[in-house]
Short mmCIF file of C-alpha atoms and ligand atoms in Angstrom, two decimals:
data_model
loop_
_atom_site.label_atom_id
_atom_site.label_comp_id
_atom_site.label_asym_id
_atom_site.label_seq_id
_atom_site.Cartn_x
_atom_site.Cartn_y
_atom_site.Cartn_z
CA MET N 1 -14.82 -42.62 -23.19
CA SER N 2 -15.59 -43.37 -19.72
CA ALA N 3 -17.43 -45.74 -17.66
CA LYS N 4 -21.01 -45.04 -16.48
CA LYS N 5 -20.12 -46.41 -12.75
CA ILE N 6 -16.89 -46.92 -10.87
CA THR N 7 -17.47 -48.26 -7.46
CA VAL N 8 -14.66 -48.57 -4.50
CA VAL N 9 -15.29 -50.71 -1.67
CA GLY N 10 -13.44 -49.83 1.70
CA ALA N 11 -13.76 -45.43 2.20
CA GLY N 12 -10.20 -45.70 4.23
CA HIS N 13 -6.83 -44.56 2.71
CA VAL N 14 -6.73 -46.20 -0.21
CA GLY N 15 -10.27 -46.18 -1.24
CA ALA N 16 -10.98 -42.47 -0.36
CA THR N 17 -7.55 -41.56 -2.38
CA CYS N 18 -9.05 -43.97 -5.28
CA SER N 19 -12.38 -42.02 -5.51
CA GLN N 20 -10.65 -39.14 -5.45
CA LEU N 21 -8.34 -39.93 -8.66
CA LEU N 22 -11.15 -41.54 -10.47
CA ALA N 23 -13.01 -38.33 -9.91
CA GLN N 24 -10.39 -35.94 -11.14
CA LYS N 25 -9.91 -38.19 -14.19
CA GLU N 26 -13.15 -38.07 -14.60
CA LEU N 27 -13.25 -42.12 -15.43
CA ALA N 28 -16.75 -42.29 -14.91
CA ARG N 29 -20.24 -41.03 -14.64
CA GLU N 30 -20.60 -41.93 -11.32
CA VAL N 31 -17.91 -43.04 -8.54
CA ILE N 32 -19.68 -44.74 -5.55
CA LEU N 33 -17.60 -45.01 -2.22
CA VAL N 34 -19.09 -47.76 -0.39
CA ASP N 35 -17.99 -48.99 3.30
CA ILE N 36 -19.38 -50.86 6.67
CA ALA N 37 -18.27 -48.01 8.82
CA GLU N 38 -21.48 -45.62 8.89
CA GLY N 39 -21.03 -42.06 7.42
CA ILE N 40 -17.45 -42.26 6.45
CA PRO N 41 -18.23 -43.17 2.65
CA GLN N 42 -21.01 -40.52 3.03
CA GLY N 43 -18.81 -37.79 4.73
CA LYS N 44 -15.77 -38.53 2.22
CA GLY N 45 -18.01 -39.00 -1.07
CA LEU N 46 -19.89 -35.29 -0.32
CA ASP N 47 -16.37 -33.81 0.37
CA GLN N 48 -14.77 -35.19 -2.50
CA TRP N 49 -17.98 -33.72 -4.55
CA GLU N 50 -17.67 -30.35 -3.07
CA SER N 51 -14.02 -30.41 -4.64
CA ALA N 52 -15.67 -30.92 -8.35
CA PRO N 53 -16.32 -26.88 -8.54
CA ILE N 54 -12.62 -26.66 -8.11
CA GLU N 55 -11.14 -28.89 -9.74
CA GLY N 56 -13.52 -28.92 -12.56
CA PHE N 57 -14.67 -32.49 -12.68
CA ASP N 58 -18.44 -33.88 -13.27
CA THR N 59 -18.02 -37.34 -11.88
CA ARG N 60 -20.39 -37.45 -9.13
CA VAL N 61 -18.84 -39.18 -5.56
CA ILE N 62 -21.73 -40.55 -3.93
CA GLY N 63 -20.80 -42.52 -0.19
CA SER N 64 -22.90 -45.13 0.80
CA ASN N 65 -23.63 -48.05 2.99
CA ASP N 66 -25.61 -50.04 0.79
CA TYR N 67 -24.79 -51.77 -2.02
CA GLU N 68 -27.50 -51.14 -3.81
CA GLN N 69 -26.16 -47.75 -4.68
CA CYS N 70 -23.51 -49.86 -6.53
CA ALA N 71 -26.01 -51.60 -9.10
CA GLY N 72 -24.67 -52.20 -12.17
CA SER N 73 -21.14 -50.81 -11.66
CA ASP N 74 -18.73 -51.52 -14.60
CA ILE N 75 -15.95 -51.49 -11.95
CA PHE N 76 -14.88 -52.36 -8.44
CA ILE N 77 -11.75 -51.59 -6.94
CA VAL N 78 -11.86 -53.28 -3.59
CA THR N 79 -9.85 -52.09 -1.24
CA ALA N 80 -12.05 -53.09 2.28
CA GLY N 81 -9.94 -54.73 4.97
CA ILE N 82 -7.09 -53.88 7.18
CA ALA N 83 -4.04 -52.37 6.97
CA ARG N 84 -0.36 -53.51 8.16
CA LYS N 85 0.98 -51.98 11.53
CA PRO N 86 4.99 -51.92 11.81
CA GLY N 87 5.84 -55.57 12.77
CA MET N 88 3.14 -57.27 10.46
CA SER N 89 3.55 -58.54 7.10
CA ARG N 90 1.04 -58.84 4.38
CA ASP N 91 0.33 -62.58 5.57
CA ASP N 92 -0.51 -61.57 9.15
CA LEU N 93 -3.77 -59.81 7.56
CA LEU N 94 -4.99 -62.98 5.78
CA LYS N 95 -8.21 -64.21 7.74
CA THR N 96 -9.61 -61.13 8.91
CA ASN N 97 -9.29 -59.85 4.97
CA ALA N 98 -10.37 -63.26 3.86
CA GLY N 99 -13.76 -63.02 5.74
CA VAL N 100 -14.15 -59.34 4.53
CA MET N 101 -13.28 -59.95 0.90
CA SER N 102 -15.54 -62.93 0.78
CA SER N 103 -18.76 -60.60 2.18
CA VAL N 104 -17.60 -57.75 -0.35
CA CYS N 105 -17.55 -60.10 -3.08
CA SER N 106 -20.78 -61.77 -2.28
CA GLU N 107 -22.44 -58.34 -2.60
CA ILE N 108 -20.57 -57.61 -5.81
CA LYS N 109 -21.54 -60.53 -7.37
CA ARG N 110 -25.37 -60.07 -6.43
CA VAL N 111 -25.82 -56.63 -7.66
CA ALA N 112 -23.56 -56.19 -10.68
CA PRO N 113 -22.70 -59.86 -12.02
CA LYS N 114 -20.91 -58.68 -15.26
CA SER N 115 -18.85 -56.03 -13.60
CA ILE N 116 -14.86 -56.03 -13.14
CA VAL N 117 -12.99 -56.33 -10.17
CA ILE N 118 -9.44 -55.12 -9.15
CA VAL N 119 -8.79 -56.18 -5.70
CA VAL N 120 -6.39 -54.13 -3.79
CA THR N 121 -6.63 -56.15 -0.29
CA ASN N 122 -3.87 -57.59 0.99
CA PRO N 123 -2.51 -60.35 0.94
CA LEU N 124 -3.12 -59.52 -2.63
CA ASP N 125 -2.70 -62.39 -4.46
CA VAL N 126 -4.74 -64.62 -2.13
CA MET N 127 -7.40 -62.21 -1.94
CA ALA N 128 -7.95 -62.03 -5.34
CA GLN N 129 -8.51 -66.01 -5.46
CA VAL N 130 -10.73 -65.44 -2.46
CA ALA N 131 -12.44 -63.24 -4.87
CA LEU N 132 -12.41 -65.16 -8.11
CA GLU N 133 -14.17 -68.13 -6.35
CA THR N 134 -16.39 -65.98 -4.50
CA THR N 135 -17.72 -64.29 -7.34
CA GLY N 136 -17.31 -67.12 -9.81
CA PHE N 137 -16.17 -64.43 -12.64
CA PRO N 138 -14.19 -65.43 -15.23
CA ARG N 139 -10.13 -64.70 -14.65
CA GLU N 140 -10.72 -61.82 -16.93
CA ARG N 141 -12.86 -60.01 -14.91
CA VAL N 142 -10.99 -60.49 -11.28
CA ILE N 143 -7.32 -58.94 -11.21
CA GLY N 144 -5.12 -58.12 -8.87
CA MET N 145 -3.20 -54.69 -8.35
CA ALA N 146 0.54 -55.26 -7.59
CA GLY N 147 2.85 -54.98 -10.18
CA VAL N 148 1.72 -51.44 -11.06
CA LEU N 149 2.71 -50.34 -7.95
CA ASP N 150 5.80 -52.25 -7.35
CA THR N 151 6.86 -51.34 -10.74
CA ALA N 152 6.29 -47.70 -9.54
CA ARG N 153 8.33 -48.10 -6.41
CA TYR N 154 11.24 -49.27 -8.60
CA ARG N 155 10.88 -46.69 -11.39
CA SER N 156 10.47 -43.83 -8.58
CA PHE N 157 13.69 -45.49 -7.06
CA ILE N 158 15.67 -45.35 -10.53
CA ALA N 159 14.88 -41.92 -11.12
CA LEU N 160 16.16 -40.83 -7.70
CA GLU N 161 19.40 -42.89 -8.33
CA LEU N 162 19.80 -41.42 -11.75
CA ASP N 163 18.34 -38.03 -11.48
CA VAL N 164 16.63 -38.23 -14.32
CA SER N 165 12.77 -37.99 -15.31
CA ILE N 166 10.59 -40.96 -14.17
CA GLU N 167 8.90 -40.50 -17.86
CA ASP N 168 11.69 -42.28 -19.34
CA ILE N 169 12.10 -45.48 -17.01
CA GLN N 170 10.24 -48.71 -18.26
CA ALA N 171 10.44 -51.60 -15.47
CA LEU N 172 9.29 -54.92 -15.00
CA VAL N 173 8.20 -56.82 -11.73
CA LEU N 174 6.80 -59.81 -11.41
CA GLY N 175 5.61 -62.65 -8.81
CA GLY N 176 3.98 -62.20 -5.64
CA HIS N 177 2.91 -58.83 -3.85
CA GLY N 178 5.32 -59.38 -1.14
CA ASP N 179 9.18 -59.42 -0.41
CA THR N 180 9.52 -62.46 -2.72
CA MET N 181 8.60 -60.08 -5.58
CA VAL N 182 10.91 -60.17 -8.85
CA PRO N 183 12.16 -57.03 -10.05
CA LEU N 184 13.45 -57.97 -13.62
CA ALA N 185 16.69 -55.96 -14.32
CA SER N 186 16.87 -57.31 -17.54
CA TYR N 187 13.87 -55.75 -18.26
CA THR N 188 14.45 -52.58 -17.16
CA SER N 189 15.73 -49.81 -19.36
CA VAL N 190 15.87 -45.49 -19.22
CA SER N 191 14.70 -44.44 -22.69
CA GLY N 192 15.48 -47.55 -24.22
CA ILE N 193 19.42 -47.74 -22.38
CA PRO N 194 19.39 -50.71 -20.44
CA LEU N 195 19.65 -50.38 -16.76
CA SER N 196 23.12 -52.39 -16.63
CA GLN N 197 24.80 -49.23 -18.57
CA LEU N 198 23.81 -46.90 -16.63
CA LEU N 199 24.01 -48.38 -12.80
CA ALA N 200 26.95 -50.84 -11.21
CA GLN N 201 25.43 -54.00 -10.42
CA ASP N 202 25.54 -53.32 -6.48
CA ARG N 203 23.23 -50.27 -6.89
CA ILE N 204 20.94 -52.08 -9.01
CA ASP N 205 20.92 -54.65 -6.56
CA ALA N 206 20.41 -52.20 -3.54
CA LEU N 207 17.26 -50.76 -5.75
CA VAL N 208 15.48 -54.11 -6.03
CA GLU N 209 16.31 -54.66 -2.41
CA ARG N 210 14.47 -51.37 -1.87
CA THR N 211 11.73 -52.33 -4.03
CA ARG N 212 10.96 -55.69 -2.49
CA LYS N 213 10.80 -53.88 0.73
CA GLY N 214 8.99 -50.87 -0.68
CA GLY N 215 5.70 -51.30 1.64
CA GLY N 216 7.60 -52.21 4.66
CA GLU N 217 9.22 -49.02 4.40
CA ILE N 218 6.35 -46.86 4.49
CA VAL N 219 4.71 -48.84 7.13
CA ALA N 220 7.94 -48.05 9.03
CA HIS N 221 7.65 -44.34 8.54
CA LEU N 222 3.74 -44.12 9.06
CA LYS N 223 3.34 -46.50 11.98
CA THR N 224 -0.05 -46.48 12.25
CA GLY N 225 -1.08 -47.93 8.60
CA SER N 226 0.59 -48.93 5.42
CA ALA N 227 1.17 -47.16 2.06
CA TYR N 228 -1.95 -45.16 0.23
CA TYR N 229 -1.14 -42.72 -2.27
CA ALA N 230 0.82 -45.06 -4.56
CA PRO N 231 -0.94 -48.34 -4.28
CA ALA N 232 -4.26 -45.82 -4.95
CA ALA N 233 -2.73 -44.44 -8.50
CA ALA N 234 -1.86 -48.00 -9.25
CA ALA N 235 -5.26 -49.26 -9.09
CA VAL N 236 -6.35 -46.02 -10.99
CA GLN N 237 -4.41 -46.66 -13.64
CA MET N 238 -5.45 -50.26 -14.33
CA ALA N 239 -8.85 -48.86 -14.34
CA GLU N 240 -8.09 -46.64 -16.46
CA ALA N 241 -6.32 -49.00 -19.13
CA ILE N 242 -9.95 -51.10 -18.61
CA VAL N 243 -12.47 -48.27 -19.13
CA LYS N 244 -10.70 -46.35 -21.93
CA ASP N 245 -10.03 -49.82 -23.71
CA LYS N 246 -6.47 -48.55 -24.24
CA ARG N 247 -5.19 -51.97 -24.28
CA ARG N 248 -1.96 -51.37 -21.99
CA ILE N 249 0.37 -53.96 -20.98
CA LEU N 250 0.55 -53.47 -17.02
CA PRO N 251 1.94 -56.03 -14.65
CA CYS N 252 -1.10 -57.19 -12.67
CA ALA N 253 -2.01 -60.30 -10.37
CA ALA N 254 -3.78 -62.64 -13.10
CA TRP N 255 -4.96 -66.64 -12.41
CA LEU N 256 -2.37 -68.27 -14.18
CA GLN N 257 -3.72 -71.17 -16.43
CA GLY N 258 -0.41 -72.48 -17.62
CA GLU N 259 1.20 -69.33 -18.60
CA TYR N 260 4.79 -69.77 -16.98
CA GLY N 261 4.20 -73.07 -16.36
CA MET N 262 1.72 -72.82 -13.88
CA SER N 263 -1.90 -72.83 -12.83
CA ASP N 264 -4.48 -72.37 -10.63
CA LEU N 265 -2.44 -69.26 -8.47
CA TYR N 266 -2.63 -65.24 -8.55
CA LEU N 267 0.78 -63.99 -9.61
CA GLY N 268 2.41 -60.99 -11.13
CA VAL N 269 2.92 -61.11 -14.64
CA PRO N 270 2.42 -58.73 -17.51
CA CYS N 271 -1.30 -58.22 -18.56
CA LEU N 272 -2.98 -56.83 -21.49
CA LEU N 273 -5.71 -54.68 -20.03
CA GLY N 274 -8.62 -53.49 -22.36
CA ALA N 275 -12.47 -53.22 -22.39
CA ASN N 276 -12.87 -57.11 -20.97
CA GLY N 277 -10.65 -56.59 -18.48
CA LEU N 278 -7.35 -58.92 -18.87
CA GLU N 279 -7.32 -59.44 -22.35
CA LYS N 280 -4.55 -61.65 -22.38
CA VAL N 281 -1.16 -62.85 -20.22
CA ILE N 282 1.64 -61.70 -21.80
CA GLU N 283 4.68 -64.31 -21.51
CA VAL N 284 8.69 -63.34 -21.20
CA GLU N 285 11.70 -65.38 -21.46
CA LEU N 286 13.31 -64.77 -18.15
CA ASP N 287 16.97 -66.43 -17.68
CA ALA N 288 17.57 -69.67 -15.07
CA GLU N 289 17.95 -67.15 -11.76
CA GLU N 290 14.84 -65.19 -12.97
CA LYS N 291 12.69 -68.35 -13.08
CA ALA N 292 13.88 -69.78 -9.90
CA ALA N 293 13.03 -66.71 -8.52
CA LEU N 294 9.63 -66.50 -9.71
CA GLU N 295 8.91 -70.22 -8.52
CA THR N 296 10.19 -68.80 -5.03
CA SER N 297 7.51 -66.10 -5.03
CA ALA N 298 4.48 -68.64 -6.94
CA GLU N 299 5.98 -70.74 -3.67
CA HIS N 300 5.11 -68.31 -1.05
CA VAL N 301 1.57 -67.80 -2.55
CA ARG N 302 0.76 -70.68 -2.60
CA SER N 303 2.01 -71.42 1.18
CA THR N 304 -0.34 -68.51 2.30
CA VAL N 305 -3.34 -69.97 0.20
CA ALA N 306 -2.59 -72.89 2.09
CA ALA N 307 -2.53 -71.03 5.66
CA LEU N 308 -6.13 -69.41 4.93
CA GLU N 309 -7.09 -73.09 4.47
CA ALA N 310 -5.96 -74.19 7.56
CA LEU N 311 -7.59 -71.11 9.34
CA GLN N 312 -11.14 -72.08 7.73
N1 APR O 401 -17.07 -53.69 3.66
C1 APR O 401 -16.30 -52.94 3.32
N2 APR O 401 -15.94 -51.60 3.78
C2 APR O 401 -14.79 -52.59 4.96
C3 APR O 401 -15.14 -53.85 5.37
C4 APR O 401 -16.37 -54.42 4.63
N3 APR O 401 -16.98 -56.00 5.29
N4 APR O 401 -14.37 -54.14 6.42
C5 APR O 401 -13.49 -53.17 6.36
N5 APR O 401 -14.24 -52.15 5.88
C6 APR O 401 -13.54 -50.73 5.54
C7 APR O 401 -13.26 -50.09 6.90
O1 APR O 401 -14.23 -49.39 7.71
C8 APR O 401 -12.22 -49.21 6.33
O2 APR O 401 -12.56 -47.69 6.16
O3 APR O 401 -11.97 -50.78 4.73
C9 APR O 401 -11.27 -49.41 5.16
C10 APR O 401 -9.83 -49.86 5.12
O4 APR O 401 -9.61 -48.88 5.32
P1 APR O 401 -8.16 -48.37 6.47
O5 APR O 401 -7.97 -49.08 7.55
O6 APR O 401 -7.44 -46.83 6.14
O7 APR O 401 -6.75 -49.34 5.33
P2 APR O 401 -6.41 -48.93 3.69
O8 APR O 401 -4.77 -48.54 4.42
O9 APR O 401 -7.04 -48.16 3.23
O10 APR O 401 -5.88 -50.14 3.39
C11 APR O 401 -6.91 -51.23 2.72
O11 APR O 401 -5.65 -52.08 0.93
O12 APR O 401 -3.25 -51.88 0.42
C12 APR O 401 -4.33 -52.62 0.89
O13 APR O 401 -2.98 -53.52 2.76
C13 APR O 401 -4.21 -52.73 2.47
O14 APR O 401 -5.30 -54.49 2.68
C14 APR O 401 -4.95 -52.87 2.81
C15 APR O 401 -6.38 -51.94 1.95
#
């Protein structure tokens, strides 16, 4: 099972990595890579298609500057915008990326009104809201990529610490995609064994802290931009759950409508992803400390939305 057409908007580091992964996994008949920069999507798309005979995939990768090429796409992964440099927070990208997101989403609405949009551009939770408002799509079809990446970072650090396979580590990270995210130690297990039985609390706390700052750690190394391999893999995992109707439960940014006692904001929560996009938000029990942390994270998202409104 695969989609007919998936479009990746933004042919930069994250976007181009997404299109290569989508093609290698044959998740669509065609992958369209779109960017405003002339020649970049065409060159990267052709280069990726030329890897098809070696990698053995039949997904056509086509680069374009023209949204007509994306008409009727089943899914859009939106990565267009600017990325962080050292000293910048995700929120520093606010105004520029909000402008990019609304222009991209107007085109999506025009050429593929039935599509599902996966938002990757930061600041994620606010960009997802811009996408929801610009497209006018129902919340089922506008989902943000954050928790899959944050959870992957957390799992990768736990695997290093315990020197065990990443395959056996299950974890859940909730909240906004920023330093206020909420990695839930109580929902973290290794082959069903609660993490608290394998690691001392101070080590768990250190891994949680490293996860919160995981994006910044990569920016500090790269200096010229932000992470892209893991973010792209995370967005593609969400697309795979949708095109294969896998009904996976993945932490994603969803537009809350009463869940967790909150409404009208995007926040990272466990989501059931299937053919219709967001099939359901799963509510899990949280202790008082976790609830307070989620509320702090929500407050940060609300204040970033307010900051954007003040800029406009
Ligand atoms: N329409 C289409 N593409 C655009 C537009 C637009 N209006 N504006 C910018 N772009 C393109 C740029 O031309 C560039 O090729 O978006 C691409 C961004 O690529 P990079 O600068 O390499 O940034 P990247 O590392 O891919 O990050 C993109 O994803 O993870 C987030 O925080 C990250 O917001 C950032 C986004």
